[in-house]
mmCIF file of C-alpha atoms and ligand atoms in Angstrom:
data_model
loop_
_atom_site.group_PDB
_atom_site.id
_atom_site.type_symbol
_atom_site.label_atom_id
_atom_site.label_comp_id
_atom_site.label_asym_id
_atom_site.label_seq_id
_atom_site.Cartn_x
_atom_site.Cartn_y
_atom_site.Cartn_z
ATOM 1 C CA MET A 1 4.717 -36.437 50.016
ATOM 2 C CA ARG A 2 8.060 -35.780 47.663
ATOM 3 C CA THR A 3 8.729 -32.547 46.329
ATOM 4 C CA PRO A 4 9.185 -33.696 42.220
ATOM 5 C CA ALA A 5 12.143 -32.956 40.557
ATOM 6 C CA ALA A 6 11.947 -30.455 37.629
ATOM 7 C CA THR A 7 11.202 -32.325 34.470
ATOM 8 C CA PRO A 8 13.628 -33.086 32.344
ATOM 9 C CA ASP A 9 13.985 -31.836 28.471
ATOM 10 C CA PRO A 10 13.320 -35.030 26.734
ATOM 11 C CA ARG A 11 14.190 -33.489 23.748
ATOM 12 C CA PRO A 12 18.165 -34.095 22.096
ATOM 13 C CA PHE A 13 19.160 -31.338 20.456
ATOM 14 C CA ARG A 14 19.297 -31.609 16.886
ATOM 15 C CA VAL A 15 22.428 -31.660 14.770
ATOM 16 C CA LEU A 16 22.580 -31.171 10.875
ATOM 17 C CA LEU A 17 26.178 -32.866 10.133
ATOM 18 C CA VAL A 18 27.300 -32.327 6.958
ATOM 19 C CA GLU A 19 30.384 -34.557 5.459
ATOM 20 C CA ASP A 20 31.147 -36.879 2.785
ATOM 21 C CA ASP A 21 33.569 -38.744 4.450
ATOM 22 C CA ASP A 22 32.202 -41.753 5.031
ATOM 23 C CA THR A 23 34.466 -43.039 7.709
ATOM 24 C CA PHE A 24 34.872 -40.422 9.377
ATOM 25 C CA GLY A 25 30.881 -38.966 8.708
ATOM 26 C CA ARG A 26 29.716 -42.749 10.073
ATOM 27 C CA ARG A 27 31.874 -42.321 13.254
ATOM 28 C CA LEU A 28 31.253 -38.954 14.316
ATOM 29 C CA GLU A 29 27.068 -39.698 13.627
ATOM 30 C CA SER A 30 27.265 -42.699 15.772
ATOM 31 C CA GLY A 31 29.440 -40.704 18.386
ATOM 32 C CA LEU A 32 26.604 -37.622 18.294
ATOM 33 C CA ARG A 33 23.881 -40.298 19.224
ATOM 34 C CA GLY A 34 25.908 -41.998 21.852
ATOM 35 C CA ASN A 35 25.872 -39.272 23.542
ATOM 36 C CA GLY A 36 22.476 -37.895 23.027
ATOM 37 C CA TYR A 37 22.152 -35.643 20.417
ATOM 38 C CA ALA A 38 20.158 -36.149 17.297
ATOM 39 C CA PRO A 39 21.880 -36.338 14.419
ATOM 40 C CA THR A 40 20.977 -36.444 10.673
ATOM 41 C CA TRP A 41 24.080 -36.819 8.623
ATOM 42 C CA ARG A 42 23.781 -35.858 5.261
ATOM 43 C CA ARG A 43 26.986 -36.421 2.334
ATOM 44 C CA THR A 44 26.839 -33.279 0.251
ATOM 45 C CA GLY A 45 26.327 -29.464 0.114
ATOM 46 C CA ALA A 46 22.778 -29.861 -1.947
ATOM 47 C CA ASP A 47 21.675 -32.590 0.581
ATOM 48 C CA ALA A 48 22.191 -30.512 3.758
ATOM 49 C CA LEU A 49 20.203 -27.374 2.019
ATOM 50 C CA ALA A 50 17.655 -29.849 1.409
ATOM 51 C CA GLU A 51 17.216 -31.575 4.935
ATOM 52 C CA ALA A 52 17.639 -27.720 6.515
ATOM 53 C CA GLU A 53 14.558 -26.475 4.409
ATOM 54 C CA ARG A 54 12.598 -30.041 5.751
ATOM 55 C CA ALA A 55 13.197 -29.461 9.523
ATOM 56 C CA SER A 56 14.725 -27.664 11.986
ATOM 57 C CA TYR A 57 18.019 -27.795 13.515
ATOM 58 C CA ASP A 58 19.785 -26.453 16.710
ATOM 59 C CA ALA A 59 23.184 -26.889 15.098
ATOM 60 C CA LEU A 60 25.047 -27.407 11.426
ATOM 61 C CA LEU A 61 28.571 -29.231 11.541
ATOM 62 C CA LEU A 62 29.367 -28.657 7.840
ATOM 63 C CA ASP A 63 32.781 -30.401 6.416
ATOM 64 C CA LEU A 64 34.475 -27.406 4.177
ATOM 65 C CA GLY A 65 35.256 -29.470 1.298
ATOM 66 C CA LEU A 66 32.460 -31.099 -0.086
ATOM 67 C CA PRO A 67 31.932 -32.875 -3.437
ATOM 68 C CA ASP A 68 29.784 -30.984 -4.999
ATOM 69 C CA THR A 69 30.152 -27.188 -4.034
ATOM 70 C CA ASP A 70 31.795 -24.717 -1.918
ATOM 71 C CA GLY A 71 31.112 -25.056 1.581
ATOM 72 C CA LEU A 72 31.611 -21.367 2.272
ATOM 73 C CA ASP A 73 28.679 -20.990 0.210
ATOM 74 C CA VAL A 74 26.210 -23.505 2.374
ATOM 75 C CA VAL A 75 26.973 -21.225 5.682
ATOM 76 C CA ARG A 76 26.416 -18.211 3.833
ATOM 77 C CA ARG A 77 23.116 -19.531 2.764
ATOM 78 C CA MET A 78 22.498 -21.034 5.566
ATOM 79 C CA ARG A 79 23.759 -18.226 8.092
ATOM 80 C CA ASP A 80 21.554 -16.077 5.837
ATOM 81 C CA ARG A 81 18.294 -18.855 6.409
ATOM 82 C CA PHE A 82 18.102 -19.642 10.144
ATOM 83 C CA PRO A 83 20.335 -17.068 11.815
ATOM 84 C CA ARG A 84 20.177 -18.733 15.274
ATOM 85 C CA LEU A 85 21.379 -21.998 13.988
ATOM 86 C CA ARG A 86 25.267 -22.705 15.475
ATOM 87 C CA ILE A 87 26.964 -23.123 12.745
ATOM 88 C CA VAL A 88 30.681 -25.580 13.519
ATOM 89 C CA VAL A 89 32.913 -25.853 10.356
ATOM 90 C CA PHE A 90 35.827 -28.602 9.755
ATOM 91 C CA THR A 91 38.894 -27.217 8.315
ATOM 92 C CA SER A 92 41.476 -29.324 6.639
ATOM 93 C CA ARG A 93 44.130 -26.710 5.514
ATOM 94 C CA GLU A 94 46.619 -25.824 8.251
ATOM 95 C CA ASP A 95 47.509 -21.928 6.971
ATOM 96 C CA GLY A 96 43.901 -20.895 8.853
ATOM 97 C CA ALA A 97 42.708 -19.361 5.496
ATOM 98 C CA ASP A 98 39.598 -21.369 5.926
ATOM 99 C CA VAL A 99 39.099 -20.925 9.660
ATOM 100 C CA VAL A 100 38.561 -16.359 8.311
ATOM 101 C CA THR A 101 36.692 -17.065 5.919
ATOM 102 C CA GLY A 102 34.343 -19.603 7.172
ATOM 103 C CA ARG A 103 33.859 -16.932 10.536
ATOM 104 C CA GLU A 104 33.652 -14.040 7.653
ATOM 105 C CA ALA A 105 30.631 -16.102 5.992
ATOM 106 C CA GLY A 106 28.858 -16.977 9.210
ATOM 107 C CA ALA A 107 30.374 -19.815 11.229
ATOM 108 C CA ASP A 108 30.208 -19.643 15.330
ATOM 109 C CA ASP A 109 33.670 -21.893 15.428
ATOM 110 C CA HIS A 110 35.286 -24.199 13.354
ATOM 111 C CA LEU A 111 37.446 -27.558 13.855
ATOM 112 C CA ALA A 112 40.714 -28.560 12.407
ATOM 113 C CA LYS A 113 40.787 -31.878 10.991
ATOM 114 C CA PRO A 114 41.478 -34.057 12.055
ATOM 115 C CA PHE A 115 39.585 -34.423 15.317
ATOM 116 C CA GLY A 116 38.264 -36.850 18.380
ATOM 117 C CA LEU A 117 34.781 -37.016 19.308
ATOM 118 C CA ASP A 118 35.782 -35.318 22.447
ATOM 119 C CA ALA A 119 36.454 -32.171 20.765
ATOM 120 C CA LEU A 120 33.458 -31.880 18.970
ATOM 121 C CA LEU A 121 30.936 -32.146 21.564
ATOM 122 C CA SER A 122 33.229 -30.026 23.973
ATOM 123 C CA ARG A 123 32.025 -27.317 21.641
ATOM 124 C CA LEU A 124 28.323 -28.170 21.054
ATOM 125 C CA ARG A 125 28.061 -28.192 24.968
ATOM 126 C CA VAL A 126 30.060 -24.310 24.743
ATOM 127 C CA HIS A 127 26.995 -23.703 21.697
ATOM 128 C CA LEU A 128 24.014 -24.979 22.758
ATOM 129 C CA ARG A 129 24.001 -24.251 26.724
ATOM 130 C CA PRO A 130 21.105 -22.328 26.454
ATOM 131 C CA ARG A 131 19.168 -25.846 26.421
ATOM 132 C CA TYR A 132 16.001 -24.306 29.348
ATOM 133 C CA SER A 133 15.689 -21.215 27.356
ATOM 134 C CA ALA A 134 11.557 -20.665 26.704
ATOM 135 C CA ALA A 135 12.040 -19.781 23.253
ATOM 136 C CA PRO A 136 12.270 -21.696 20.252
ATOM 137 C CA LEU A 137 16.077 -21.890 19.284
ATOM 138 C CA SER A 138 15.325 -21.423 15.881
ATOM 139 C CA ASP A 139 12.361 -18.887 15.295
ATOM 140 C CA PRO A 140 10.809 -19.061 12.514
ATOM 141 C CA VAL A 141 10.459 -22.690 12.503
ATOM 142 C CA ARG A 142 9.780 -24.772 9.294
ATOM 143 C CA LEU A 143 9.065 -27.943 9.055
ATOM 144 C CA GLY A 144 7.991 -28.705 5.158
ATOM 145 C CA ASP A 145 5.920 -26.318 4.294
ATOM 146 C CA LEU A 146 4.286 -24.833 7.821
ATOM 147 C CA VAL A 147 6.202 -22.184 8.957
ATOM 148 C CA ILE A 148 5.507 -21.576 12.923
ATOM 149 C CA GLU A 149 6.569 -17.570 14.189
ATOM 150 C CA ALA A 150 6.761 -18.179 17.465
ATOM 151 C CA ALA A 151 7.281 -14.313 18.207
ATOM 152 C CA ALA A 152 5.016 -12.812 15.981
ATOM 153 C CA ARG A 153 2.732 -15.582 16.910
ATOM 154 C CA ARG A 154 1.581 -16.702 13.507
ATOM 155 C CA CYS A 155 1.647 -19.804 11.397
ATOM 156 C CA THR A 156 1.688 -20.177 8.112
ATOM 157 C CA LEU A 157 1.699 -23.112 5.431
ATOM 158 C CA ASP A 158 2.324 -22.648 2.268
ATOM 159 C CA GLY A 159 2.637 -18.550 3.009
ATOM 160 C CA ALA A 160 -1.227 -18.458 4.057
ATOM 161 C CA GLU A 161 -1.588 -17.747 7.523
ATOM 162 C CA VAL A 162 -4.024 -20.606 9.584
ATOM 163 C CA PRO A 163 -5.689 -18.448 12.502
ATOM 164 C CA LEU A 164 -4.707 -20.427 15.646
ATOM 165 C CA PRO A 165 -6.262 -19.819 19.529
ATOM 166 C CA PRO A 166 -3.676 -18.927 21.430
ATOM 167 C CA GLU A 167 -3.915 -22.312 23.551
ATOM 168 C CA GLU A 168 -3.169 -24.303 20.060
ATOM 169 C CA PHE A 169 -0.559 -21.752 19.069
ATOM 170 C CA ALA A 170 1.136 -22.932 21.977
ATOM 171 C CA VAL A 171 0.788 -26.894 22.098
ATOM 172 C CA LEU A 172 2.102 -25.873 18.268
ATOM 173 C CA ILE A 173 4.967 -24.044 19.285
ATOM 174 C CA VAL A 174 6.310 -26.764 22.299
ATOM 175 C CA LEU A 175 5.236 -29.597 19.459
ATOM 176 C CA ALA A 176 6.935 -28.128 17.099
ATOM 177 C CA ARG A 177 10.554 -27.203 19.406
ATOM 178 C CA TYR A 178 10.701 -31.503 19.936
ATOM 179 C CA ALA A 179 9.561 -32.597 16.633
ATOM 180 C CA ASP A 180 9.661 -36.086 15.679
ATOM 181 C CA THR A 181 10.171 -37.035 19.505
ATOM 182 C CA ALA A 182 6.901 -38.050 22.056
ATOM 183 C CA VAL A 183 6.212 -35.115 24.184
ATOM 184 C CA THR A 184 4.263 -36.729 27.128
ATOM 185 C CA GLY A 185 0.824 -34.695 27.906
ATOM 186 C CA GLN A 186 1.841 -33.719 31.342
ATOM 187 C CA HIS A 187 4.833 -31.722 30.019
ATOM 188 C CA LEU A 188 2.785 -30.846 26.820
ATOM 189 C CA ALA A 189 0.703 -29.128 29.068
ATOM 190 C CA ALA A 190 2.948 -27.968 31.618
ATOM 191 C CA ARG A 191 5.011 -26.669 28.639
ATOM 192 C CA ALA A 192 2.044 -24.673 26.940
ATOM 193 C CA ARG A 193 0.155 -24.057 30.456
ATOM 194 C CA VAL A 194 -2.819 -25.502 28.884
ATOM 195 C CA GLU A 195 -6.013 -25.609 31.282
ATOM 196 C CA ASP A 196 -7.103 -28.600 32.940
ATOM 197 C CA PRO A 197 -9.503 -28.496 34.479
ATOM 198 C CA SER A 198 -11.461 -31.055 34.239
ATOM 199 C CA GLY A 199 -9.462 -33.778 34.689
ATOM 200 C CA PRO A 200 -6.106 -35.217 33.222
ATOM 201 C CA GLY A 201 -5.038 -34.846 29.751
ATOM 202 C CA ALA A 202 -9.171 -34.475 28.638
ATOM 203 C CA ALA A 203 -8.429 -30.612 28.057
ATOM 204 C CA LEU A 204 -5.215 -31.190 26.954
ATOM 205 C CA ASP A 205 -6.927 -33.791 24.309
ATOM 206 C CA VAL A 206 -9.300 -31.517 22.502
ATOM 207 C CA THR A 207 -6.498 -28.999 22.120
ATOM 208 C CA VAL A 208 -4.507 -30.872 20.261
ATOM 209 C CA ALA A 209 -7.792 -32.574 18.349
ATOM 210 C CA SER A 210 -9.106 -28.766 17.177
ATOM 211 C CA LEU A 211 -5.448 -28.101 16.343
ATOM 212 C CA SER A 212 -5.106 -30.896 13.881
ATOM 213 C CA ARG A 213 -8.617 -30.167 12.311
ATOM 214 C CA ARG A 214 -7.417 -27.071 11.638
ATOM 215 C CA LEU A 215 -3.858 -27.934 9.895
ATOM 216 C CA ALA A 216 -5.647 -30.457 8.399
ATOM 217 C CA ASP A 217 -8.196 -28.726 7.132
ATOM 218 C CA ALA A 218 -5.709 -25.840 5.408
ATOM 219 C CA ALA A 219 -4.372 -27.739 3.773
ATOM 220 C CA ARG A 220 -6.372 -29.908 2.846
ATOM 221 C CA THR A 221 -8.195 -26.020 1.428
ATOM 222 C CA ALA A 222 -4.599 -24.826 -0.118
ATOM 223 C CA PRO A 223 -4.151 -24.604 -3.414
ATOM 224 C CA ARG A 224 -1.439 -27.153 -3.884
ATOM 225 C CA PRO A 225 -0.228 -30.164 -2.412
ATOM 226 C CA VAL A 226 1.223 -28.680 0.637
ATOM 227 C CA ARG A 227 4.232 -30.717 2.839
ATOM 228 C CA LEU A 228 2.641 -30.924 6.714
ATOM 229 C CA PRO A 229 3.681 -32.447 9.637
ATOM 230 C CA ARG A 230 0.765 -34.798 11.183
ATOM 231 C CA ILE A 231 0.463 -34.905 14.791
ATOM 232 C CA SER A 232 0.752 -38.297 16.063
ATOM 233 C CA THR A 233 -0.786 -40.395 19.691
ATOM 234 C CA VAL A 234 2.263 -41.676 21.203
ATOM 235 C CA ARG A 235 0.321 -44.902 23.029
ATOM 236 C CA GLY A 236 -2.938 -42.485 24.572
ATOM 237 C CA ARG A 237 -0.062 -40.656 26.709
ATOM 238 C CA ALA A 238 1.662 -38.669 24.509
ATOM 239 C CA TYR A 239 2.161 -36.735 21.267
ATOM 240 C CA ARG A 240 4.659 -36.440 18.516
ATOM 241 C CA LEU A 241 4.467 -33.815 15.522
ATOM 242 C CA GLU A 242 5.481 -36.122 12.484
ATOM 243 C CA THR A 243 8.120 -34.645 10.087
ATOM 244 C CA ASP A 244 9.324 -37.711 8.727
ATOM 245 C CA LEU A 245 6.769 -38.250 6.098
ATOM 246 C CA PHE A 246 7.273 -35.990 3.854
HETATM 247 CA CA1 CA B 1 35.636 -33.419 2.802
#
């Protein structure tokens, strides 16, 4: 019998690309997608900040010259809000002033425009290297009004704590880490170390159903409408935490 290979991590890195130049933005977006990343492209600082609140990202690629706001201000706010987010800024000036201030504002790296896709990909590889680390890349993870604090083992919906049993919290962490990506039951169970004594998938089904119910109950009893990602079942064999509904 062959030894099964280690389960490859199926989750592409989520990259928030902020670039107001249509041609350049489109080229970077398709280049990132073609190289296994999951890019989301926004054209303004305001849209980028809103998008970062909506879903969790591993990296922010930000043109400092934006039409609506000072790119450095966006860097500061992102760094303040998401301490573990990797930030690479695009600078257009050659005098280095933006580079220095970009670093001071909290950027991890910079690329001087114009640059090629290969240069960008090599920076991303450096900054997103710890891909198999057990901890989520960002903590807390925010998905709509749901906030998951992995280190504190705490989950809140619009500020109100949602008490979860350990195995349900473990499942939620994995689904959040792979938000909007289908995760097979086998992978999810392995990652969440859910005990499965009664047969393939059975215990996991119960855990996921219970987790969904608890989250839905919390949303229903919340004092105001909340944005809650939904757990969907994909062809009966995989699960996905959907964040694109809000
Ligand atoms: Ca620009």
